[in-house]
mmCIF file of C-alpha atoms and ligand atoms in Angstrom:
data_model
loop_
_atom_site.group_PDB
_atom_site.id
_atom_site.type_symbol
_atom_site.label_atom_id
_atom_site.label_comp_id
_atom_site.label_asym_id
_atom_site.label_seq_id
_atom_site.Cartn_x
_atom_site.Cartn_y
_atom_site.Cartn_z
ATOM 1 C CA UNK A 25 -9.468 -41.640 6.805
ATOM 2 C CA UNK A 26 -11.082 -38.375 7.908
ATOM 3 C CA UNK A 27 -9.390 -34.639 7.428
ATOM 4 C CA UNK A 28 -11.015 -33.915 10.537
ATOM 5 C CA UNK A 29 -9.055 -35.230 13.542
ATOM 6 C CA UNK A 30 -11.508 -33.232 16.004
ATOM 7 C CA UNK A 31 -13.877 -30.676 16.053
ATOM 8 C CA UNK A 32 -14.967 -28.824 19.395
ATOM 9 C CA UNK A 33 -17.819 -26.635 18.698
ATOM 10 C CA UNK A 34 -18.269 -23.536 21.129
ATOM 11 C CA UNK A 35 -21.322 -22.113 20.533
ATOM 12 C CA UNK A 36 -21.904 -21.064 16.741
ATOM 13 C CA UNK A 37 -18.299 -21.566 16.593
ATOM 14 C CA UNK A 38 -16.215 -24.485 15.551
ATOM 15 C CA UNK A 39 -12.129 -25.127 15.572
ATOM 16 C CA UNK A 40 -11.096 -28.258 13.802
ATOM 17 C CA UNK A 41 -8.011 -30.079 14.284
ATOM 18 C CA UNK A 42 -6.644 -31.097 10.894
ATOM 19 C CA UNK A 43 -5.093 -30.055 7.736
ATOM 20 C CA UNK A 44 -6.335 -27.030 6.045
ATOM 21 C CA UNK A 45 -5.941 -27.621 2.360
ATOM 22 C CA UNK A 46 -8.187 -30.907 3.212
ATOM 23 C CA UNK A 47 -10.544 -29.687 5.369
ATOM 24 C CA UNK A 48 -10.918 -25.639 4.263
ATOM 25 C CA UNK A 49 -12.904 -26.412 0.714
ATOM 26 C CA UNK A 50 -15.351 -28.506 2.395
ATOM 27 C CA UNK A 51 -16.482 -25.826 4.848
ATOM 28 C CA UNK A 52 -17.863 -24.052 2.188
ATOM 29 C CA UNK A 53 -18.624 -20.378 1.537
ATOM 30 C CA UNK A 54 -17.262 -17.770 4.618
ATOM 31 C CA UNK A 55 -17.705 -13.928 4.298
ATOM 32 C CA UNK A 56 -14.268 -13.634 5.359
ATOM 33 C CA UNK A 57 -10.911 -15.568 5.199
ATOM 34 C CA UNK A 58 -7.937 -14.168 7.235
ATOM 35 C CA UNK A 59 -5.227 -16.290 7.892
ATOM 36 C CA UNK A 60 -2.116 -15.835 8.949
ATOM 37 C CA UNK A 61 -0.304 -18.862 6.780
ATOM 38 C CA UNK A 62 3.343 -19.781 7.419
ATOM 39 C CA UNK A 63 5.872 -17.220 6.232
ATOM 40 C CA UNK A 64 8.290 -17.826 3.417
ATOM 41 C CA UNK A 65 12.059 -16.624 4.948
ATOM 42 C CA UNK A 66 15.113 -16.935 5.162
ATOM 43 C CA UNK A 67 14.748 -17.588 8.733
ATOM 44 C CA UNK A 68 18.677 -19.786 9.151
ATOM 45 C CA UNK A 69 21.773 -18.250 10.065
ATOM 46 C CA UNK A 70 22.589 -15.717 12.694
ATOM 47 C CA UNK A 71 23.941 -18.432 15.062
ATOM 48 C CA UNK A 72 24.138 -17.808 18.568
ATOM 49 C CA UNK A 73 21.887 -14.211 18.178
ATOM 50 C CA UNK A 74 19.558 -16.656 16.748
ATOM 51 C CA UNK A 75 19.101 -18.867 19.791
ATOM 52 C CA UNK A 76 18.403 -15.396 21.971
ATOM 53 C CA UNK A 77 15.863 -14.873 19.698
ATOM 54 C CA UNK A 78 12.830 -17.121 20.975
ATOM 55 C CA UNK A 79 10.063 -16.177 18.301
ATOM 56 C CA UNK A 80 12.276 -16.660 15.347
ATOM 57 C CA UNK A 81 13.517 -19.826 17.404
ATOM 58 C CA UNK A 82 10.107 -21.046 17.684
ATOM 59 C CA UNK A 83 9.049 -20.180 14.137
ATOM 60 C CA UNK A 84 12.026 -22.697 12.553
ATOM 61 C CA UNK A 85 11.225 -25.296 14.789
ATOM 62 C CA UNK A 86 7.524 -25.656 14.222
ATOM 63 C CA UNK A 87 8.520 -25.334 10.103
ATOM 64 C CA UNK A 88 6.449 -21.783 9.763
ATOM 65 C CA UNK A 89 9.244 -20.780 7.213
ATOM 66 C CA UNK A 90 7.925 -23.096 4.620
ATOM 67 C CA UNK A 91 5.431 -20.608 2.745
ATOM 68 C CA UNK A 92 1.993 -22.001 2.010
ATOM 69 C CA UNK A 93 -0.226 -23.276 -0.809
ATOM 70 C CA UNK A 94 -1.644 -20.032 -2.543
ATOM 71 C CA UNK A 95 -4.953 -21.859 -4.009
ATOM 72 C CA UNK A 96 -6.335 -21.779 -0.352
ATOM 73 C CA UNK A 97 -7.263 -18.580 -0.973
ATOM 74 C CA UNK A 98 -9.986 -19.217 -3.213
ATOM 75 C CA UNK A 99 -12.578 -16.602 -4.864
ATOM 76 C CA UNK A 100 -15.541 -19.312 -4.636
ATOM 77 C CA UNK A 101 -15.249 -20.036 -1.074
ATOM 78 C CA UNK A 102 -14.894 -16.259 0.346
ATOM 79 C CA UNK A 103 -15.992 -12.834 -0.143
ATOM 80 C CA UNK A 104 -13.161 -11.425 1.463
ATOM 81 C CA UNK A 105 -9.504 -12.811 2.130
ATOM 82 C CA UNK A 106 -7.022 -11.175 4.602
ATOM 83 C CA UNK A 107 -3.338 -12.517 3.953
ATOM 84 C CA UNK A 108 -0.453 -11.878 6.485
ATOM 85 C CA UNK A 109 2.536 -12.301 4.661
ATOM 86 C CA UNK A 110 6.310 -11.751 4.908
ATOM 87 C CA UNK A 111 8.214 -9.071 3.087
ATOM 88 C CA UNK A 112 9.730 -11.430 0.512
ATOM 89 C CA UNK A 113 5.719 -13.003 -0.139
ATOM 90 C CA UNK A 114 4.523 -9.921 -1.296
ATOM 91 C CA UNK A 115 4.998 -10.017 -4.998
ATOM 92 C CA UNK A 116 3.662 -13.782 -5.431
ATOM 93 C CA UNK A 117 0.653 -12.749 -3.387
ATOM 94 C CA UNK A 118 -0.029 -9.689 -4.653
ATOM 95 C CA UNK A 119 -0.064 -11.491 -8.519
ATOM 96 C CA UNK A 120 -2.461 -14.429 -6.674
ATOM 97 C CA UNK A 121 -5.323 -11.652 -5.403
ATOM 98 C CA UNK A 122 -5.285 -9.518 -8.200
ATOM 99 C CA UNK A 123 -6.069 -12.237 -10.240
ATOM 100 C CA UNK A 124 -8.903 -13.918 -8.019
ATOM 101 C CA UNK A 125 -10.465 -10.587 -6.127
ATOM 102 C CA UNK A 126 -11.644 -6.835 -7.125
ATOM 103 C CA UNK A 127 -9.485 -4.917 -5.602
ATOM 104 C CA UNK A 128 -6.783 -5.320 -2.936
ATOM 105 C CA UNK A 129 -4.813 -3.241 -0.839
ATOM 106 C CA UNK A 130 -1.263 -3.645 1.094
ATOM 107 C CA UNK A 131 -1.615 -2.705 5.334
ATOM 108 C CA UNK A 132 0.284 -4.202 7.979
ATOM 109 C CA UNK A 133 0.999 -3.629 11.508
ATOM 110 C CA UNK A 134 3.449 -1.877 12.744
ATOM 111 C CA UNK A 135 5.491 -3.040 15.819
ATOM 112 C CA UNK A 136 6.244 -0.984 18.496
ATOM 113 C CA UNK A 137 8.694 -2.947 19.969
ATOM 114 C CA UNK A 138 11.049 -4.856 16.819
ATOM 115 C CA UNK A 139 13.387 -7.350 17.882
ATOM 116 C CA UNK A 140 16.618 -4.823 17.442
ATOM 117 C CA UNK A 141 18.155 -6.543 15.171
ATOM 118 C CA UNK A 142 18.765 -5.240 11.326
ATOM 119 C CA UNK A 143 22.322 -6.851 9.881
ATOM 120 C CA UNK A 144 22.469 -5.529 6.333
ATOM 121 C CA UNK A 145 18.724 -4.834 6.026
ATOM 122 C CA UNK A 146 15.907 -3.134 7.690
ATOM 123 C CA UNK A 147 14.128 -3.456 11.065
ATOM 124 C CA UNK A 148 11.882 -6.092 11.183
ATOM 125 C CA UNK A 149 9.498 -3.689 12.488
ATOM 126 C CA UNK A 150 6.447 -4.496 9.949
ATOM 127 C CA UNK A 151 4.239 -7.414 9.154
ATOM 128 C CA UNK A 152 2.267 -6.634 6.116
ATOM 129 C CA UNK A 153 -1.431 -7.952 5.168
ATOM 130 C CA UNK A 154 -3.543 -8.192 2.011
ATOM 131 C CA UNK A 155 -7.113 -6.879 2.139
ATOM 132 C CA UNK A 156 -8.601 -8.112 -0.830
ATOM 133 C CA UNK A 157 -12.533 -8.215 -2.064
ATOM 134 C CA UNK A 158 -14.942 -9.242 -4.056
ATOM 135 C CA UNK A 159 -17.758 -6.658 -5.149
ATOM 136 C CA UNK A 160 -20.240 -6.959 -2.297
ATOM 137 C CA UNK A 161 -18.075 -7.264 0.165
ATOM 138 C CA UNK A 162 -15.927 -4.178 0.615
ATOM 139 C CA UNK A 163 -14.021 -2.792 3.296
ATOM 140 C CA UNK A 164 -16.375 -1.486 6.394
ATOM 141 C CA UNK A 165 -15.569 0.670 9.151
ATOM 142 C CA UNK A 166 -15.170 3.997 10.134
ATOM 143 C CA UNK A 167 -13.097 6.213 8.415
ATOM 144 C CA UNK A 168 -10.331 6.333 11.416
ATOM 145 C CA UNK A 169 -10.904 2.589 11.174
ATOM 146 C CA UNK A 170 -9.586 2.586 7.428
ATOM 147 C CA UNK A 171 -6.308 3.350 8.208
ATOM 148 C CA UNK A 172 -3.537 0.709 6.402
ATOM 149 C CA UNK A 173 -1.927 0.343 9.313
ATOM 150 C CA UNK A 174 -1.807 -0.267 12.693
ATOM 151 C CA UNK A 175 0.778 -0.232 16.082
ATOM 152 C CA UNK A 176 0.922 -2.898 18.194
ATOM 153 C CA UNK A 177 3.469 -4.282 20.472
ATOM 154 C CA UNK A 178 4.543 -8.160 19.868
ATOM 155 C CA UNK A 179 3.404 -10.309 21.953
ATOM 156 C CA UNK A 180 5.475 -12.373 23.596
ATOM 157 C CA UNK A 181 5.849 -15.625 22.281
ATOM 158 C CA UNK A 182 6.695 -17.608 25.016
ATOM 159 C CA UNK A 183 2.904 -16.974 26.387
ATOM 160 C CA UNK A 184 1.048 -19.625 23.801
ATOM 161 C CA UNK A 185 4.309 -21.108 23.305
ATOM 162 C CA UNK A 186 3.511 -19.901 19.681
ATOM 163 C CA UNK A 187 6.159 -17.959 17.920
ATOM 164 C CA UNK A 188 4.034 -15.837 15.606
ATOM 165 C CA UNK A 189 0.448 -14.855 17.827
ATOM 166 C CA UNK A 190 -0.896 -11.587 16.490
ATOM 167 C CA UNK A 191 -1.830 -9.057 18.821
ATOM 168 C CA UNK A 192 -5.164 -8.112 19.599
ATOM 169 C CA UNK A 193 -5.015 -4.607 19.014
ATOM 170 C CA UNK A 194 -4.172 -6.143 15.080
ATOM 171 C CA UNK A 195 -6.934 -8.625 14.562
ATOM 172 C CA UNK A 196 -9.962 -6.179 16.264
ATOM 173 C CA UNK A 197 -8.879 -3.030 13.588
ATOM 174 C CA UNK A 198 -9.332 -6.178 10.691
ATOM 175 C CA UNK A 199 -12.343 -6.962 12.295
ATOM 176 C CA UNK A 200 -13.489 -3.437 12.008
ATOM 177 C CA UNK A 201 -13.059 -3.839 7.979
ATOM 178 C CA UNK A 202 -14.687 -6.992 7.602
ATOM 179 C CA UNK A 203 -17.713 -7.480 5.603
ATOM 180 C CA UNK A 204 -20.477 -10.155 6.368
ATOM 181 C CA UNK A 205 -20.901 -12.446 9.730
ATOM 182 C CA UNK A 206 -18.866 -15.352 9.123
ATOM 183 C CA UNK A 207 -14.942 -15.928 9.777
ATOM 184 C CA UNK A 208 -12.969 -18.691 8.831
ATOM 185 C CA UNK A 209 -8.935 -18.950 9.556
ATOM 186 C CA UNK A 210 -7.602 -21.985 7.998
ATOM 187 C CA UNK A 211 -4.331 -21.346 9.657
ATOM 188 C CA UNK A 212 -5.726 -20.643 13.287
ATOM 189 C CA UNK A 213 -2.391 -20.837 15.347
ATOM 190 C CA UNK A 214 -3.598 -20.454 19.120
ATOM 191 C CA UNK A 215 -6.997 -18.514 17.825
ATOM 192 C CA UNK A 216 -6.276 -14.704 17.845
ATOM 193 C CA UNK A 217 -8.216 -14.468 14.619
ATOM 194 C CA UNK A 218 -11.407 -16.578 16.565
ATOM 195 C CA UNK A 219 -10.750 -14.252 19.742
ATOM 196 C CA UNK A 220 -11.805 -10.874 18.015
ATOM 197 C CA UNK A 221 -14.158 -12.195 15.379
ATOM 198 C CA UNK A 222 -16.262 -13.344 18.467
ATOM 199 C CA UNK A 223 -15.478 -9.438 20.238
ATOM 200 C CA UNK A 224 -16.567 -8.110 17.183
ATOM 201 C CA UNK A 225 -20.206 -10.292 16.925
ATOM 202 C CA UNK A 226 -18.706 -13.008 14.101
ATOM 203 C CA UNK A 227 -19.516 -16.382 13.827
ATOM 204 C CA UNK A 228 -16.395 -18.252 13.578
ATOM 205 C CA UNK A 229 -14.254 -21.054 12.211
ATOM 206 C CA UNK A 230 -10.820 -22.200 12.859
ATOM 207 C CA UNK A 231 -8.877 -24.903 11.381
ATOM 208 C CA UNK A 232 -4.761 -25.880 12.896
ATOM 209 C CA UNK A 233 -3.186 -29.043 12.661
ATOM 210 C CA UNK A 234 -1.095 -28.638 15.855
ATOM 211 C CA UNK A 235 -2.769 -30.205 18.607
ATOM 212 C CA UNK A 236 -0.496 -28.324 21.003
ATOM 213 C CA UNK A 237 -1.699 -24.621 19.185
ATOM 214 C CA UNK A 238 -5.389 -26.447 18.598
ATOM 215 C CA UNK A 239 -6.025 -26.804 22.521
ATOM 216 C CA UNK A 240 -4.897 -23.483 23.400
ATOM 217 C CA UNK A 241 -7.009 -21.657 20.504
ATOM 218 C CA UNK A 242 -9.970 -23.680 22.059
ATOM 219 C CA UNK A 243 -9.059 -22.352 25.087
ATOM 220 C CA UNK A 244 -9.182 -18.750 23.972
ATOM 221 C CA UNK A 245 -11.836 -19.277 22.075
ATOM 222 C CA UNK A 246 -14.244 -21.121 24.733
ATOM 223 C CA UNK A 247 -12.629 -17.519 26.932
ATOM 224 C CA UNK A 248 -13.987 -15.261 24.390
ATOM 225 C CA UNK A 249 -17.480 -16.820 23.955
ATOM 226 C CA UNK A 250 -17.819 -16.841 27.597
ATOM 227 C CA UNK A 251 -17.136 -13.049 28.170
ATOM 228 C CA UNK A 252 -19.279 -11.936 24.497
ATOM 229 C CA UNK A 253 -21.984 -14.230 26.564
ATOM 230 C CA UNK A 254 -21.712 -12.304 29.814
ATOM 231 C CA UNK A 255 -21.556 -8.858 28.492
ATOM 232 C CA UNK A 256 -25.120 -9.679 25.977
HETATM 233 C C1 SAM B 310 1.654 -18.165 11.390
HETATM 234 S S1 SAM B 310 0.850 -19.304 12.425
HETATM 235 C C2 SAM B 310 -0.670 -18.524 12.870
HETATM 236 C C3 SAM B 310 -0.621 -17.859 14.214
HETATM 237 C C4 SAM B 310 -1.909 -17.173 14.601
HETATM 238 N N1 SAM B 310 -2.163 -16.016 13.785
HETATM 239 C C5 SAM B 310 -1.922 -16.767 16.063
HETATM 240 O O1 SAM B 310 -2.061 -15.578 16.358
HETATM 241 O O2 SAM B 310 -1.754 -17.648 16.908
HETATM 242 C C6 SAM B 310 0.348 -20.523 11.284
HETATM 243 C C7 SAM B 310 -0.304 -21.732 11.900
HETATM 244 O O3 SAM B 310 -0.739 -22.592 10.854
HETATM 245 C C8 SAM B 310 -0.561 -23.922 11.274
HETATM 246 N N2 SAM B 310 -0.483 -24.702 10.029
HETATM 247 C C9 SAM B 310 0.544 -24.772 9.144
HETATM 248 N N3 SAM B 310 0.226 -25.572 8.110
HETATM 249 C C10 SAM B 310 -1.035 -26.033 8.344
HETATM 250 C C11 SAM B 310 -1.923 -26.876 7.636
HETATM 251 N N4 SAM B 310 -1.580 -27.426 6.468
HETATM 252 N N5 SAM B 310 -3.134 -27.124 8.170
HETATM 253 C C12 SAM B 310 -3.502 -26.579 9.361
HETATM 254 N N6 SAM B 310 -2.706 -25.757 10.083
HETATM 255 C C13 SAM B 310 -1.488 -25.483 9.580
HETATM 256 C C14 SAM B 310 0.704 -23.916 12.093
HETATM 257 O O4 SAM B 310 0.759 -25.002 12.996
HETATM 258 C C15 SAM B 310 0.610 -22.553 12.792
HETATM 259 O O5 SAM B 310 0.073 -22.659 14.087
#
């Protein structure tokens, strides 16, 4: 049987509907990779604060707390890989690109509006990323554009029904930094990464096994090729 349960091609673009590890090394070579794989957390507990709580909800139910197979973040198939990654990820991560990539670096976004909720830790007020390169593909922009990080406000998750959509505001500034034309996000969600690689002139690739997440990132995608088309 087939990895690919659908594709819809939009233009130059194309979103499958499948599983990544299956279907990402047969796409073959992308300038970029930046995903936004499920989290690795301690994401039980809290009881009754965790019910008010509709992201965190959201993320439990749909299994997003399961961490992710590091190998899809391969050297061979990408010049470029940009990891979002929990708090508690970072070391195995870190040890995965340094190993695979030229140089890395650690950014993140920073939330304007945290859930205010801390127990016996910190805020939850930052969601890191990985830049990390290969020679040939270093980090472009501006030199305002090369800030780490970035502010944001969440977005609210009950909008894609999607408990962990990155804002805008986040995915154009890694745009900015991207080398190359072509983006591929094995772990698409509802297609934030697909919305501003099109804004920012990419050619991009999605892959999500949800069919529920899969229609609404063709949605938003089909949205954002339609308004790059009517502004060229
Ligand atoms: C953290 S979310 C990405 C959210 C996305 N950044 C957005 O803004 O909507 C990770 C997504 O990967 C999908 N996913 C998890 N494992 C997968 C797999 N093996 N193959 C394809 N998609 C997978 C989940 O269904 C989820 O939508």
């Amino acid at each position: 049987m087939s990895a690919i349960r659908d594709m819809v091609q939009i233009g130059p673009h194309r979103l499958y509907l499948g599983d990544a590890y299956a279907i990402r090394p047969i796409l073959g070579w992308m300038d970029a990779d930046v995903m936004d794989p499920p989290y690795k957390f301690k994401a039980k507990g809290a009881g009754n604060m965790r019910k008010a709580r509709v992201a965190t909800r959201m993320i439990v139910e749909q299994q997003l707390d399961q961490g992710f197979d590091h190998r899809i973040i391969n050297p061979l198939l990408c010049g470029a890989a940009v990891v979002f990654c929990h708090n508690d990820q970072i070391p195995e991560v870190a040890a995965h690109l340094k190993g695979n990539f030229r140089r890395f670096i650690l950014g993140g976004w920073s939330k304007n509006n945290p859930m205010p909720v801390a127990n016996k830790h910190y805020l939850y007020d930052t969601e890191y990323y990985f830049h990390a390169w290969s020679r040939g593909f270093e980090p472009q922009g501006s030199l305002a554009e090369k800030r780490r990080f970035v502010s944001a406000s969440v977005a609210p998750a009950k909008k894609f029904n999607h408990g962990t959509v990155k804002p805008e505001p986040v995915m154009d500034k890694i745009m900015t930094n991207i080398a190359g034309r072509t983006v591929c996000d094995p772990f698409m969600g509802t297609g934030s990464t697909g919305v501003a690689a099109i804004k920012a002139g990419l050619i991009f690739t999605g892959i999500e096994h949800n069919p529920d997440h899969f229609a609404t990132a063709v949605t938003r995608v089909t949205q954002a090729y339609e308004a790059a088309l009517a502004k060229a």
